[in-house]
JSON list of C-alpha atoms in Angstrom, two decimals:
[
{"chain": "A", "resi": 29, "resn": "VAL", "atom": "CA", "xyz": [-18.57, 11.15, 11.17]},
{"chain": "A", "resi": 30, "resn": "ILE", "atom": "CA", "xyz": [-18.57, 12.92, 7.80]},
{"chain": "A", "resi": 31, "resn": "ALA", "atom": "CA", "xyz": [-15.22, 13.07, 6.06]},
{"chain": "A", "resi": 32, "resn": "GLU", "atom": "CA", "xyz": [-14.29, 16.13, 4.07]},
{"chain": "A", "resi": 33, "resn": "GLN", "atom": "CA", "xyz": [-12.58, 16.03, 0.69]},
{"chain": "A", "resi": 34, "resn": "PRO", "atom": "CA", "xyz": [-8.81, 16.63, 0.87]},
{"chain": "A", "resi": 35, "resn": "THR", "atom": "CA", "xyz": [-7.77, 20.20, 0.17]},
{"chain": "A", "resi": 36, "resn": "GLY", "atom": "CA", "xyz": [-6.54, 20.89, -3.33]},
{"chain": "A", "resi": 37, "resn": "HIS", "atom": "CA", "xyz": [-9.00, 18.39, -4.85]},
{"chain": "A", "resi": 38, "resn": "HIS", "atom": "CA", "xyz": [-12.28, 18.97, -6.63]},
{"chain": "A", "resi": 39, "resn": "SER", "atom": "CA", "xyz": [-15.22, 19.07, -4.28]},
{"chain": "A", "resi": 40, "resn": "TYR", "atom": "CA", "xyz": [-17.68, 16.24, -4.79]},
{"chain": "A", "resi": 41, "resn": "GLY", "atom": "CA", "xyz": [-19.48, 16.97, -1.55]},
{"chain": "A", "resi": 42, "resn": "PRO", "atom": "CA", "xyz": [-19.08, 15.13, 1.75]},
{"chain": "A", "resi": 43, "resn": "LEU", "atom": "CA", "xyz": [-18.15, 11.47, 1.74]},
{"chain": "A", "resi": 44, "resn": "PRO", "atom": "CA", "xyz": [-20.71, 8.95, 3.05]},
{"chain": "A", "resi": 45, "resn": "PRO", "atom": "CA", "xyz": [-20.79, 8.63, 6.85]},
{"chain": "A", "resi": 46, "resn": "THR", "atom": "CA", "xyz": [-18.78, 5.79, 8.27]},
{"chain": "A", "resi": 47, "resn": "THR", "atom": "CA", "xyz": [-20.07, 3.41, 10.90]},
{"chain": "A", "resi": 48, "resn": "THR", "atom": "CA", "xyz": [-16.67, 2.42, 12.23]},
{"chain": "A", "resi": 49, "resn": "GLN", "atom": "CA", "xyz": [-14.38, 4.44, 14.44]},
{"chain": "A", "resi": 50, "resn": "PRO", "atom": "CA", "xyz": [-11.13, 5.46, 12.76]},
{"chain": "A", "resi": 51, "resn": "LYS", "atom": "CA", "xyz": [-8.10, 3.45, 13.87]},
{"chain": "A", "resi": 52, "resn": "PRO", "atom": "CA", "xyz": [-5.18, 5.29, 15.42]},
{"chain": "A", "resi": 53, "resn": "PRO", "atom": "CA", "xyz": [-2.46, 5.91, 12.86]},
{"chain": "A", "resi": 54, "resn": "VAL", "atom": "CA", "xyz": [0.38, 3.41, 12.64]},
{"chain": "A", "resi": 55, "resn": "VAL", "atom": "CA", "xyz": [3.64, 5.19, 13.32]},
{"chain": "A", "resi": 56, "resn": "THR", "atom": "CA", "xyz": [6.10, 4.48, 10.51]},
{"chain": "A", "resi": 57, "resn": "PRO", "atom": "CA", "xyz": [9.39, 6.31, 10.77]},
{"chain": "A", "resi": 58, "resn": "MET", "atom": "CA", "xyz": [9.81, 8.49, 7.72]},
{"chain": "A", "resi": 59, "resn": "SER", "atom": "CA", "xyz": [13.03, 10.13, 6.73]},
{"chain": "A", "resi": 60, "resn": "ASN", "atom": "CA", "xyz": [14.99, 10.94, 3.63]},
{"chain": "A", "resi": 61, "resn": "ASP", "atom": "CA", "xyz": [16.82, 7.67, 4.29]},
{"chain": "A", "resi": 62, "resn": "LEU", "atom": "CA", "xyz": [14.57, 4.80, 3.25]},
{"chain": "A", "resi": 63, "resn": "GLY", "atom": "CA", "xyz": [16.93, 2.55, 5.18]},
{"chain": "A", "resi": 64, "resn": "THR", "atom": "CA", "xyz": [15.19, 3.71, 8.36]},
{"chain": "A", "resi": 65, "resn": "VAL", "atom": "CA", "xyz": [11.85, 2.54, 7.01]},
{"chain": "A", "resi": 66, "resn": "ILE", "atom": "CA", "xyz": [13.32, -0.72, 5.72]},
{"chain": "A", "resi": 67, "resn": "SER", "atom": "CA", "xyz": [14.85, -1.43, 9.14]},
{"chain": "A", "resi": 68, "resn": "HIS", "atom": "CA", "xyz": [11.57, -0.65, 10.91]},
{"chain": "A", "resi": 69, "resn": "HIS", "atom": "CA", "xyz": [9.52, -2.83, 8.55]},
{"chain": "A", "resi": 70, "resn": "LYS", "atom": "CA", "xyz": [12.04, -5.67, 8.79]},
{"chain": "A", "resi": 71, "resn": "LYS", "atom": "CA", "xyz": [11.79, -5.67, 12.60]},
{"chain": "A", "resi": 72, "resn": "LEU", "atom": "CA", "xyz": [7.99, -5.56, 12.47]},
{"chain": "A", "resi": 73, "resn": "LEU", "atom": "CA", "xyz": [7.86, -8.40, 9.94]},
{"chain": "A", "resi": 74, "resn": "ARG", "atom": "CA", "xyz": [10.11, -10.61, 12.06]},
{"chain": "A", "resi": 75, "resn": "LYS", "atom": "CA", "xyz": [8.10, -9.82, 15.20]},
{"chain": "A", "resi": 76, "resn": "LEU", "atom": "CA", "xyz": [4.59, -10.14, 13.74]},
{"chain": "A", "resi": 77, "resn": "GLY", "atom": "CA", "xyz": [4.79, -12.47, 10.74]},
{"chain": "A", "resi": 78, "resn": "TRP", "atom": "CA", "xyz": [3.50, -11.57, 7.27]},
{"chain": "A", "resi": 79, "resn": "SER", "atom": "CA", "xyz": [-0.29, -11.48, 7.85]},
{"chain": "A", "resi": 80, "resn": "LYS", "atom": "CA", "xyz": [-0.21, -9.43, 11.05]},
{"chain": "A", "resi": 81, "resn": "PHE", "atom": "CA", "xyz": [2.53, -7.20, 9.60]},
{"chain": "A", "resi": 82, "resn": "VAL", "atom": "CA", "xyz": [0.31, -6.35, 6.62]},
{"chain": "A", "resi": 83, "resn": "ARG", "atom": "CA", "xyz": [-2.72, -5.71, 8.84]},
{"chain": "A", "resi": 84, "resn": "THR", "atom": "CA", "xyz": [-0.59, -3.47, 11.09]},
{"chain": "A", "resi": 85, "resn": "VAL", "atom": "CA", "xyz": [1.13, -1.46, 8.37]},
{"chain": "A", "resi": 86, "resn": "ARG", "atom": "CA", "xyz": [-1.92, -1.18, 6.13]},
{"chain": "A", "resi": 87, "resn": "GLU", "atom": "CA", "xyz": [-4.28, 0.19, 8.74]},
{"chain": "A", "resi": 88, "resn": "THR", "atom": "CA", "xyz": [-6.97, 1.51, 6.40]},
{"chain": "A", "resi": 89, "resn": "SER", "atom": "CA", "xyz": [-8.65, 0.49, 3.20]},
{"chain": "A", "resi": 90, "resn": "ASP", "atom": "CA", "xyz": [-8.88, 2.51, 0.01]},
{"chain": "A", "resi": 91, "resn": "LEU", "atom": "CA", "xyz": [-12.57, 1.61, -0.11]},
{"chain": "A", "resi": 92, "resn": "THR", "atom": "CA", "xyz": [-15.24, 3.18, 2.06]},
{"chain": "A", "resi": 93, "resn": "THR", "atom": "CA", "xyz": [-17.39, 1.04, 4.37]},
{"chain": "A", "resi": 94, "resn": "LEU", "atom": "CA", "xyz": [-19.80, 0.51, 1.46]},
{"chain": "A", "resi": 95, "resn": "GLU", "atom": "CA", "xyz": [-22.68, 0.47, 3.96]},
{"chain": "A", "resi": 96, "resn": "ASN", "atom": "CA", "xyz": [-24.50, 3.31, 2.19]},
{"chain": "A", "resi": 97, "resn": "VAL", "atom": "CA", "xyz": [-23.52, 2.33, -1.33]},
{"chain": "A", "resi": 98, "resn": "ASN", "atom": "CA", "xyz": [-26.30, 1.22, -3.64]},
{"chain": "A", "resi": 99, "resn": "HIS", "atom": "CA", "xyz": [-24.52, -0.32, -6.61]},
{"chain": "A", "resi": 100, "resn": "PRO", "atom": "CA", "xyz": [-24.75, -3.63, -8.50]},
{"chain": "A", "resi": 101, "resn": "ALA", "atom": "CA", "xyz": [-21.06, -4.32, -7.74]},
{"chain": "A", "resi": 102, "resn": "LYS", "atom": "CA", "xyz": [-21.39, -3.73, -3.97]},
{"chain": "A", "resi": 103, "resn": "ARG", "atom": "CA", "xyz": [-20.88, -7.41, -3.11]},
{"chain": "A", "resi": 104, "resn": "LEU", "atom": "CA", "xyz": [-17.77, -7.63, -5.30]},
{"chain": "A", "resi": 105, "resn": "LEU", "atom": "CA", "xyz": [-16.39, -4.36, -3.88]},
{"chain": "A", "resi": 106, "resn": "LYS", "atom": "CA", "xyz": [-16.88, -5.67, -0.33]},
{"chain": "A", "resi": 107, "resn": "HIS", "atom": "CA", "xyz": [-15.03, -8.84, -1.31]},
{"chain": "A", "resi": 108, "resn": "TYR", "atom": "CA", "xyz": [-12.13, -6.78, -2.73]},
{"chain": "A", "resi": 109, "resn": "LYS", "atom": "CA", "xyz": [-12.12, -4.56, 0.36]},
{"chain": "A", "resi": 110, "resn": "HIS", "atom": "CA", "xyz": [-11.61, -7.52, 2.70]},
{"chain": "A", "resi": 111, "resn": "ARG", "atom": "CA", "xyz": [-9.72, -9.98, 0.48]},
{"chain": "A", "resi": 112, "resn": "GLY", "atom": "CA", "xyz": [-7.95, -7.74, -2.03]},
{"chain": "A", "resi": 113, "resn": "ALA", "atom": "CA", "xyz": [-8.24, -7.70, -5.80]},
{"chain": "A", "resi": 114, "resn": "PRO", "atom": "CA", "xyz": [-6.86, -10.64, -7.75]},
{"chain": "A", "resi": 115, "resn": "VAL", "atom": "CA", "xyz": [-3.68, -10.12, -9.74]},
{"chain": "A", "resi": 116, "resn": "LYS", "atom": "CA", "xyz": [-2.90, -12.29, -12.74]},
{"chain": "A", "resi": 117, "resn": "PHE", "atom": "CA", "xyz": [0.69, -12.46, -13.89]},
{"chain": "A", "resi": 118, "resn": "SER", "atom": "CA", "xyz": [1.50, -13.11, -17.52]},
{"chain": "A", "resi": 119, "resn": "THR", "atom": "CA", "xyz": [5.04, -14.30, -16.83]},
{"chain": "A", "resi": 120, "resn": "GLU", "atom": "CA", "xyz": [6.38, -17.27, -14.93]},
{"chain": "A", "resi": 121, "resn": "PRO", "atom": "CA", "xyz": [7.86, -16.65, -11.46]},
{"chain": "A", "resi": 122, "resn": "TRP", "atom": "CA", "xyz": [11.58, -15.90, -11.54]},
{"chain": "A", "resi": 123, "resn": "SER", "atom": "CA", "xyz": [13.98, -18.63, -10.51]},
{"chain": "A", "resi": 124, "resn": "LYS", "atom": "CA", "xyz": [16.41, -17.98, -7.66]},
{"chain": "A", "resi": 125, "resn": "GLU", "atom": "CA", "xyz": [19.18, -17.82, -10.26]},
{"chain": "A", "resi": 126, "resn": "ARG", "atom": "CA", "xyz": [17.39, -15.12, -12.26]},
{"chain": "A", "resi": 127, "resn": "VAL", "atom": "CA", "xyz": [16.72, -13.08, -9.10]},
{"chain": "A", "resi": 128, "resn": "SER", "atom": "CA", "xyz": [20.40, -13.37, -8.12]},
{"chain": "A", "resi": 129, "resn": "GLN", "atom": "CA", "xyz": [21.49, -12.24, -11.59]},
{"chain": "A", "resi": 130, "resn": "ALA", "atom": "CA", "xyz": [19.17, -9.23, -11.49]},
{"chain": "A", "resi": 131, "resn": "LEU", "atom": "CA", "xyz": [20.40, -8.24, -8.02]},
{"chain": "A", "resi": 132, "resn": "ALA", "atom": "CA", "xyz": [24.03, -8.58, -9.14]},
{"chain": "A", "resi": 133, "resn": "ARG", "atom": "CA", "xyz": [23.35, -6.42, -12.22]},
{"chain": "A", "resi": 134, "resn": "GLY", "atom": "CA", "xyz": [21.75, -3.70, -10.10]},
{"chain": "A", "resi": 135, "resn": "ALA", "atom": "CA", "xyz": [19.19, -1.03, -10.82]},
{"chain": "A", "resi": 136, "resn": "HIS", "atom": "CA", "xyz": [18.66, 0.45, -14.27]},
{"chain": "A", "resi": 137, "resn": "LYS", "atom": "CA", "xyz": [20.69, 3.62, -14.80]},
{"chain": "A", "resi": 138, "resn": "SER", "atom": "CA", "xyz": [17.48, 5.68, -14.99]},
{"chain": "A", "resi": 139, "resn": "CYS", "atom": "CA", "xyz": [16.81, 4.78, -11.34]},
{"chain": "A", "resi": 140, "resn": "LEU", "atom": "CA", "xyz": [20.16, 6.18, -10.33]},
{"chain": "A", "resi": 141, "resn": "ALA", "atom": "CA", "xyz": [19.54, 9.39, -12.25]},
{"chain": "A", "resi": 142, "resn": "HIS", "atom": "CA", "xyz": [16.28, 10.05, -10.37]},
{"chain": "A", "resi": 143, "resn": "THR", "atom": "CA", "xyz": [17.02, 8.82, -6.85]},
{"chain": "A", "resi": 144, "resn": "GLU", "atom": "CA", "xyz": [15.56, 11.86, -5.09]},
{"chain": "A", "resi": 145, "resn": "PHE", "atom": "CA", "xyz": [12.28, 11.60, -7.02]},
{"chain": "A", "resi": 146, "resn": "LEU", "atom": "CA", "xyz": [12.02, 7.86, -6.34]},
{"chain": "A", "resi": 147, "resn": "GLN", "atom": "CA", "xyz": [12.68, 8.35, -2.61]},
{"chain": "A", "resi": 148, "resn": "GLU", "atom": "CA", "xyz": [9.87, 10.93, -2.47]},
{"chain": "A", "resi": 149, "resn": "GLU", "atom": "CA", "xyz": [7.51, 8.63, -4.35]},
{"chain": "A", "resi": 150, "resn": "PHE", "atom": "CA", "xyz": [8.36, 5.59, -2.23]},
{"chain": "A", "resi": 151, "resn": "GLY", "atom": "CA", "xyz": [7.99, 7.63, 0.97]},
{"chain": "A", "resi": 152, "resn": "ASP", "atom": "CA", "xyz": [4.63, 8.97, -0.19]},
{"chain": "A", "resi": 153, "resn": "MET", "atom": "CA", "xyz": [3.31, 5.50, -1.04]},
{"chain": "A", "resi": 154, "resn": "ILE", "atom": "CA", "xyz": [4.54, 4.10, 2.28]},
{"chain": "A", "resi": 155, "resn": "ALA", "atom": "CA", "xyz": [2.94, 6.99, 4.21]},
{"chain": "A", "resi": 156, "resn": "LYS", "atom": "CA", "xyz": [-0.38, 6.23, 2.47]},
{"chain": "A", "resi": 157, "resn": "SER", "atom": "CA", "xyz": [-0.07, 2.54, 3.46]},
{"chain": "A", "resi": 158, "resn": "GLN", "atom": "CA", "xyz": [-0.03, 1.58, -0.20]},
{"chain": "A", "resi": 159, "resn": "TRP", "atom": "CA", "xyz": [3.40, 0.00, -0.19]},
{"chain": "A", "resi": 160, "resn": "VAL", "atom": "CA", "xyz": [6.01, -1.66, 2.03]},
{"chain": "A", "resi": 161, "resn": "ILE", "atom": "CA", "xyz": [9.71, -2.27, 1.52]}
]
């Protein structure tokens, strides 16, 4: 199987062949109302638990199979593909009290001014399996 570059992007030639069969797409209800997606994800999370939920919702990797890649970082890239990249936080985790205060305060006013844009962005990231809510 040789994947083609998405339309509207620069052509860098065909992508390397994959050795695995593509998985069937995970059906995630998409609508202008993110509440539909939240409800669906909440039900899946309760039914499957966190690890299986993530594997179900995030059906593909952003990295190729790496089988035909000849690069000094191949081993590290394979590790990231299967385990994820580490994230280091520079701040301490929020206390329950701080979380409660932030929720009570609500979203920043700029979020409310651009709700339509944010819904489109969130929907796009969810559809690409990059994000869950």
